[in-house]
Coordinates of C-alpha atoms in Angstrom, one line a residue:
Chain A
X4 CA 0.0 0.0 0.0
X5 CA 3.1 2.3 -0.4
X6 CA 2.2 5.0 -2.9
X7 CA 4.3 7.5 -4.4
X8 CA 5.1 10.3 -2.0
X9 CA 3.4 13.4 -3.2
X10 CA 6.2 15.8 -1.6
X11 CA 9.7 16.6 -2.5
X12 CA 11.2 16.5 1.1
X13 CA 10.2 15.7 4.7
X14 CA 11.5 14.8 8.2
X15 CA 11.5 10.6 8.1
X16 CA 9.3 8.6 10.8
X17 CA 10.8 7.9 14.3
X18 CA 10.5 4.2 15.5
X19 CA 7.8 3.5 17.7
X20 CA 6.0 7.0 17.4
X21 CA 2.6 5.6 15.9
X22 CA 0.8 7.2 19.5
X23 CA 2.0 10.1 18.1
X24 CA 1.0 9.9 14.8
X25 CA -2.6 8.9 15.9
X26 CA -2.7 11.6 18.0
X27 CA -1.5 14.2 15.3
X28 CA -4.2 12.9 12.8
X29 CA -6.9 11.9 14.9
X30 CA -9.0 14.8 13.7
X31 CA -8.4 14.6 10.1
X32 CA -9.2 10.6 9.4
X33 CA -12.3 11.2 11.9
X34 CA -13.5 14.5 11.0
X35 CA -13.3 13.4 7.3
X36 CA -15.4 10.2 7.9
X37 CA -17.9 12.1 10.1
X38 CA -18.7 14.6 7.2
X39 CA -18.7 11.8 4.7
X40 CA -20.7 9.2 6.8
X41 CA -22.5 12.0 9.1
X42 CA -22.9 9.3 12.3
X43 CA -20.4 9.9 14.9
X44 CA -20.1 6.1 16.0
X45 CA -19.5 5.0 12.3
X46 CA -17.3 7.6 11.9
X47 CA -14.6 6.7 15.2
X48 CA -15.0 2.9 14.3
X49 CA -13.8 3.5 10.4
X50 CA -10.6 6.2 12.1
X51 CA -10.3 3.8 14.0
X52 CA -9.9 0.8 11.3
X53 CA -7.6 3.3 9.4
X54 CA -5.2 3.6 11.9
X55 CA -5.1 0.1 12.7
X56 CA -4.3 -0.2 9.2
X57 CA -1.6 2.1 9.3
X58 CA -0.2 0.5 12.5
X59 CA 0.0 -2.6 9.6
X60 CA 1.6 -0.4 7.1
X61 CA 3.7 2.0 8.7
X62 CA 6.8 0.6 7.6
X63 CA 6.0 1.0 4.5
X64 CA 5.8 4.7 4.6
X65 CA 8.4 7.4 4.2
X66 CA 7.7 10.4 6.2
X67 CA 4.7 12.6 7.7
X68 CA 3.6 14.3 4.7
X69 CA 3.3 10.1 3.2
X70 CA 1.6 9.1 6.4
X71 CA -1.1 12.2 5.7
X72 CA -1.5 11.6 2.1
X73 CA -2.2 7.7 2.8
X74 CA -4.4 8.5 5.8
X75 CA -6.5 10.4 3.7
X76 CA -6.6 8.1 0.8
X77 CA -7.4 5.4 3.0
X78 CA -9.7 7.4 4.3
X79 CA -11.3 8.3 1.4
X80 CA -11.8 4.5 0.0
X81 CA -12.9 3.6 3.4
X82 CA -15.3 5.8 3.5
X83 CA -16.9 5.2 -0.3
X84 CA -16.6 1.4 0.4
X85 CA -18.5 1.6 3.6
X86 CA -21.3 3.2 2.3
X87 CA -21.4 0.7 -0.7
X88 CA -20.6 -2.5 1.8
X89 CA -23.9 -1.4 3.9
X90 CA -25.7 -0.6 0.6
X91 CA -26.9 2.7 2.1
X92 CA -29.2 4.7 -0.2
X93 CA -28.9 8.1 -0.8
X94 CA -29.3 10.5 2.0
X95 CA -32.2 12.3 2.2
X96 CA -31.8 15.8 3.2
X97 CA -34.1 15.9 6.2
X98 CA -32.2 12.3 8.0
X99 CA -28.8 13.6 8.2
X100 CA -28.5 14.2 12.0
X101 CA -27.6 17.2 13.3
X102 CA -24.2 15.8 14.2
X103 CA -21.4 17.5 13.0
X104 CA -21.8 21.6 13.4
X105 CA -19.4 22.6 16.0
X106 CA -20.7 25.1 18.8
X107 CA -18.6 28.4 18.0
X108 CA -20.1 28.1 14.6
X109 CA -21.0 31.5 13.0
X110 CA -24.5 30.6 11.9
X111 CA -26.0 27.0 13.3
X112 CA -28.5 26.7 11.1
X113 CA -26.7 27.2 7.8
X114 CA -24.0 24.9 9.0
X115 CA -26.7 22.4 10.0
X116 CA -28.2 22.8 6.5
X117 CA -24.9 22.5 4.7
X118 CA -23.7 19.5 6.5
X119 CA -27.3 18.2 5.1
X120 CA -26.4 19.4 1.8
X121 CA -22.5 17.7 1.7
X122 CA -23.9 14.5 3.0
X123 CA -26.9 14.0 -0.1
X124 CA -23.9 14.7 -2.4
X125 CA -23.1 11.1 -4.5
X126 CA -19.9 9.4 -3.0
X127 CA -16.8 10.7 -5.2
X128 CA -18.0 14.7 -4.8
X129 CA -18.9 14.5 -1.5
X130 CA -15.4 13.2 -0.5
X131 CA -14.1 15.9 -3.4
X132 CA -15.9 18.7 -0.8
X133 CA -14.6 17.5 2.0
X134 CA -11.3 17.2 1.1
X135 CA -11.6 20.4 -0.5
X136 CA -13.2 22.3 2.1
X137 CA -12.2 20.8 5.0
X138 CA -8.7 19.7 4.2
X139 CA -7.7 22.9 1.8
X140 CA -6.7 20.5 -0.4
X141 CA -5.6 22.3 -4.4
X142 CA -7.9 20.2 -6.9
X143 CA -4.2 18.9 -8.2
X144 CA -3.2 17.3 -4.3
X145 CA -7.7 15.8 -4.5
X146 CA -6.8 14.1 -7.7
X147 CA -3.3 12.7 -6.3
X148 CA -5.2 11.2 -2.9
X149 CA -8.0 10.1 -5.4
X150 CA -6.1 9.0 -8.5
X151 CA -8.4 10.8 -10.7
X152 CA -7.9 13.3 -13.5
X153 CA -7.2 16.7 -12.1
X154 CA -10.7 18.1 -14.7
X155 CA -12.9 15.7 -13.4
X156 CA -11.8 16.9 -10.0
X157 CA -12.2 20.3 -10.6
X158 CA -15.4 19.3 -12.6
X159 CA -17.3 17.8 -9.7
X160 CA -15.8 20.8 -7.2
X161 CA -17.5 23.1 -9.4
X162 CA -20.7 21.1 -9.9
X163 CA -21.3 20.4 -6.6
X164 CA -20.6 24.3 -4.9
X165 CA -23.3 25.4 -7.8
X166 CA -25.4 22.4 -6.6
X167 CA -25.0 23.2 -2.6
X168 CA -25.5 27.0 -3.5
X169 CA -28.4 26.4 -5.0
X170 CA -30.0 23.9 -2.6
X171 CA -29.1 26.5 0.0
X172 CA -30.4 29.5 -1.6
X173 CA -33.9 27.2 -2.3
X174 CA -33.8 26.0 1.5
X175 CA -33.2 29.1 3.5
X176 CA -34.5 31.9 1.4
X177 CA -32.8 34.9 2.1
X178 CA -29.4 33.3 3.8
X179 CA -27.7 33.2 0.5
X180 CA -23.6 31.5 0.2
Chain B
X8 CA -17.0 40.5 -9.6
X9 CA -20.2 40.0 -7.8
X10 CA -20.0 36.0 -8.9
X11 CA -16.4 36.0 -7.9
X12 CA -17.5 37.9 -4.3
X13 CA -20.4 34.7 -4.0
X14 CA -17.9 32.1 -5.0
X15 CA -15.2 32.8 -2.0
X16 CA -18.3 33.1 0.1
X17 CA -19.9 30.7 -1.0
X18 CA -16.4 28.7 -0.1
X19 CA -15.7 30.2 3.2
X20 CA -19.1 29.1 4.8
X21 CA -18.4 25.6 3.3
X22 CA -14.8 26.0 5.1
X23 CA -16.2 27.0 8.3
X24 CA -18.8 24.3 7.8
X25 CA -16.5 21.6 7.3
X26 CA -14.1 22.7 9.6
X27 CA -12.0 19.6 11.4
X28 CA -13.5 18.6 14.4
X29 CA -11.9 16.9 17.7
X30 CA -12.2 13.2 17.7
X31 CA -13.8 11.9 20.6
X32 CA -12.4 11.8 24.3
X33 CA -10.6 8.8 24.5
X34 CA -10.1 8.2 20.7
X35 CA -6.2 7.6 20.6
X36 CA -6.4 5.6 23.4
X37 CA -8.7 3.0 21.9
X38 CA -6.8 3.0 18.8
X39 CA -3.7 2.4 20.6
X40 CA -5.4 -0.3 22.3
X41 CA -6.1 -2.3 19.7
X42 CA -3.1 -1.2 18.1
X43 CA -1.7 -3.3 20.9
X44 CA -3.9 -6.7 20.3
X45 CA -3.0 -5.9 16.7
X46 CA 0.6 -6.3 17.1
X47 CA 0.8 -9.2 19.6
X48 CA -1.3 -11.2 17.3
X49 CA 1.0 -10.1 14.7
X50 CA 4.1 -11.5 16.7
X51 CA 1.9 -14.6 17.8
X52 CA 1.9 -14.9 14.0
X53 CA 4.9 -14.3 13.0
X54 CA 6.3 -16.6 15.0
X55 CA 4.2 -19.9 13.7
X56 CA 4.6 -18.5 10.4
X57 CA 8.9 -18.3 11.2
X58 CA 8.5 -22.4 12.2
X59 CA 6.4 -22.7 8.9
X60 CA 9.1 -20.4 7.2
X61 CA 11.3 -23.8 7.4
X62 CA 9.0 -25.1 4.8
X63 CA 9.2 -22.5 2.3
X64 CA 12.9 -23.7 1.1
X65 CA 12.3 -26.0 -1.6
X66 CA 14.7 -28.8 -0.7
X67 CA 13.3 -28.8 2.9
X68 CA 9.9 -29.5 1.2
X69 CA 10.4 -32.1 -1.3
X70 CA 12.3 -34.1 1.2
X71 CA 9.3 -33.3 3.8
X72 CA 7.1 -34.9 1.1
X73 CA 9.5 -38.1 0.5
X74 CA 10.1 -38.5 4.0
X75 CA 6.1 -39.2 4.2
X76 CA 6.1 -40.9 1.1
X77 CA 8.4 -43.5 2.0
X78 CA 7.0 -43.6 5.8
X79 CA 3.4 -44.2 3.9
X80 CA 5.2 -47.2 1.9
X81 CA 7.2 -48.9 4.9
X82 CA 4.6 -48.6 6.9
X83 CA 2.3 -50.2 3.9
X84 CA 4.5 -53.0 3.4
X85 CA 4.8 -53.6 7.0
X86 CA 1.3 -54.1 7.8
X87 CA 0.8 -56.2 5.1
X88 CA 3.9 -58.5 6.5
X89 CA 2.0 -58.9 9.5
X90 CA -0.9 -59.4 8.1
X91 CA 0.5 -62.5 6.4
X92 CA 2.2 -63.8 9.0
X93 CA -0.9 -63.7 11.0
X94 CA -3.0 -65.4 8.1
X95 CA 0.2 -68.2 8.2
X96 CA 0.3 -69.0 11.8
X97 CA -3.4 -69.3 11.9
X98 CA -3.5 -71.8 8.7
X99 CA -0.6 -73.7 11.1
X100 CA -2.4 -73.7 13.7
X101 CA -5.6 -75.1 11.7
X102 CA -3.3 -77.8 10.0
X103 CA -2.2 -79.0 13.4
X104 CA -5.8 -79.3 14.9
X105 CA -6.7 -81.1 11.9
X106 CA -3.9 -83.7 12.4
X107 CA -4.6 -84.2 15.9
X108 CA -8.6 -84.8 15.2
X109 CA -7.4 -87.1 12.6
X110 CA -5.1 -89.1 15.0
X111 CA -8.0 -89.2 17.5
X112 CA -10.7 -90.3 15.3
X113 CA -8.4 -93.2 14.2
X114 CA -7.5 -94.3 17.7
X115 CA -11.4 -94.2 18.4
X116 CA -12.1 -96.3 15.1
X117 CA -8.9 -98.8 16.1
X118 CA -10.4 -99.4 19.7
X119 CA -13.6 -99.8 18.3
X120 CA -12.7 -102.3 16.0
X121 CA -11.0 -104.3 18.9
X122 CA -14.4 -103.8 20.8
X123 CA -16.6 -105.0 18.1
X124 CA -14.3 -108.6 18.0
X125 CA -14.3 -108.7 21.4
X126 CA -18.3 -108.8 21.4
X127 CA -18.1 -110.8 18.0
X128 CA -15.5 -113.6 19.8
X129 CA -18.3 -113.7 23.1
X130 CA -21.1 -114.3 20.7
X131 CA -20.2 -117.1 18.9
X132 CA -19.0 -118.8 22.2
X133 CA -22.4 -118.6 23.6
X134 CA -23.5 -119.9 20.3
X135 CA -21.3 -122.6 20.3
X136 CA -21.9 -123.9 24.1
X137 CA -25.9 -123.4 23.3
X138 CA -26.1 -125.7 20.6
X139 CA -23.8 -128.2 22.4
X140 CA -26.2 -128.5 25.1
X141 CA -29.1 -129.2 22.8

């Protein structure tokens, strides 16, 4: 499961510092499977398969910048194939739970609605979004994690901000993006 | 300029939307938990599969497989030597009980006879001293 290393340089991996790798990442692999799967328990048991998976793997990998681009790949694949192992059907707006707005968040509502939103997107743009959004991710670094053509990328980014925008603009009325 | 202006907000809300969020208490703990359980049965492994690892060379295997074979075929040829010897002593022993009913039924049939001219012999006295009275 080695994969090419994204970066030019970076510090190499100490022996025996998985704890602190978890500990560094934590919020990433989970925060990334709790805005693609939007259940909290569903979300700590996949982090929690990926890092036991890179616990498997580490030796394989190179440096910290590798260890983040696999963790979000893995991630990623995790995430598409547990929705497809447990044959989930598409989320309807109104059953996403109310899970994953933090508290200090400028407008509840609208985050509520837009966490809605992201989770009724199909698999492959709503893991675009989030690793756009949440990660800051450049469309080139999305395709990398995904191994998919930087245009489709950029393609589904675009589709889906007109498709949330619009969804929100038709929800809330006058709160406009 | 006014699409541009909805864009980047348009992209900030979804930022602040999709914000990372803390894992739960305990997370790292549990991972490293199982991390744990993960490795030991990883060593458990790794050890059974190092006595196994003996197998991979492929000398050690093929004479693995010959040593059986031939164990298969001794042992094959050995329980059929048995087998035979048992079938030869019991066709002995049957031979020898034969030979000793034989020898019995003829000393039966030889003191018979001597019985039967013994009873003959008294017969034909009586006979004789009957009509030597008449």
């Amino acid at each position: 499961m080695a994969e090419p290393l994204p970066v030019e340089k970076a510090p190499e991996i100490a022996e025996g510092d998985f704890a602190e790798i978890v500990r560094r990442h934590q919020a990433m692999v989970y925060s990334i499977a709790l805005h693609f799967l939007a259940d909290r328990s569903a979300a700590e048991e996949l982090a929690q398969d990926v890092f036991l998976q890179l616990n498997a793997n580490l030796a394989s990998l190179k440096s910290d910048d590798h260890v983040k681009f696999w963790l979000r790949k893995v991630t990623g694949h995790r995430c598409i194939d547990h929705k497809r192992r447990r044959g989930l059907p598409q989320v309807a707006l109104d059953d996403v739970p109310e899970c994953a707005a933090p508290a200090n968040e400028g407008d509840p509502l609208l985050s509520r609605r837009l966490h809605q939103f992201v989770a009724s997107l199909p698999e492959k743009p709503r893991l675009i979004v989030i690793l756009r959004y949440q990660e800051d991710l450049a469309a080139e670094e999305i395709s990398n994690v995904l191994a998919m053509p930087v245009a489709t990328v950029k393609s589904h980014l675009q589709r889906s901000l007109a498709m949330l925008r619009e969804k929100m603009a038709r929800a809330l009325g006058e709160v406009t993006l | 300029m006014s699409v541009d202006n909805d864009t980047n907000r348009a992209e900030d809300t979804l930022k602040r939307a999709l914000r990372r969020q803390q894992a739960p208490d305990g997370f790292a703990d549990r991972v490293l938990a199982r991390a744990a359980r993960q490795n030991s049965a990883e060593s458990r492994r790794g050890h059974r599969d190092s006595w196994w690892g003996v197998f991979a060379q492929p000398v050690v295997r093929w004479a693995t497989v010959a040593a059986l074979a031939a164990a298969l075929v001794t042992g094959g040829l050995h329980y059929r030597q048995v087998q035979y010897d048992k079938a030869e002593r019991e066709r002995a022993q049957g031979e020898a009980a034969k030979q000793r009913l034989v020898l019995a039924l003829r000393i039966a049939s030889s003191k018979l006879q001597l019985a039967r001219s013994k009873v003959n012999g008294i017969n034909a006295e009586r006979t004789a001293n009957h009509e030597e009275k008449e």
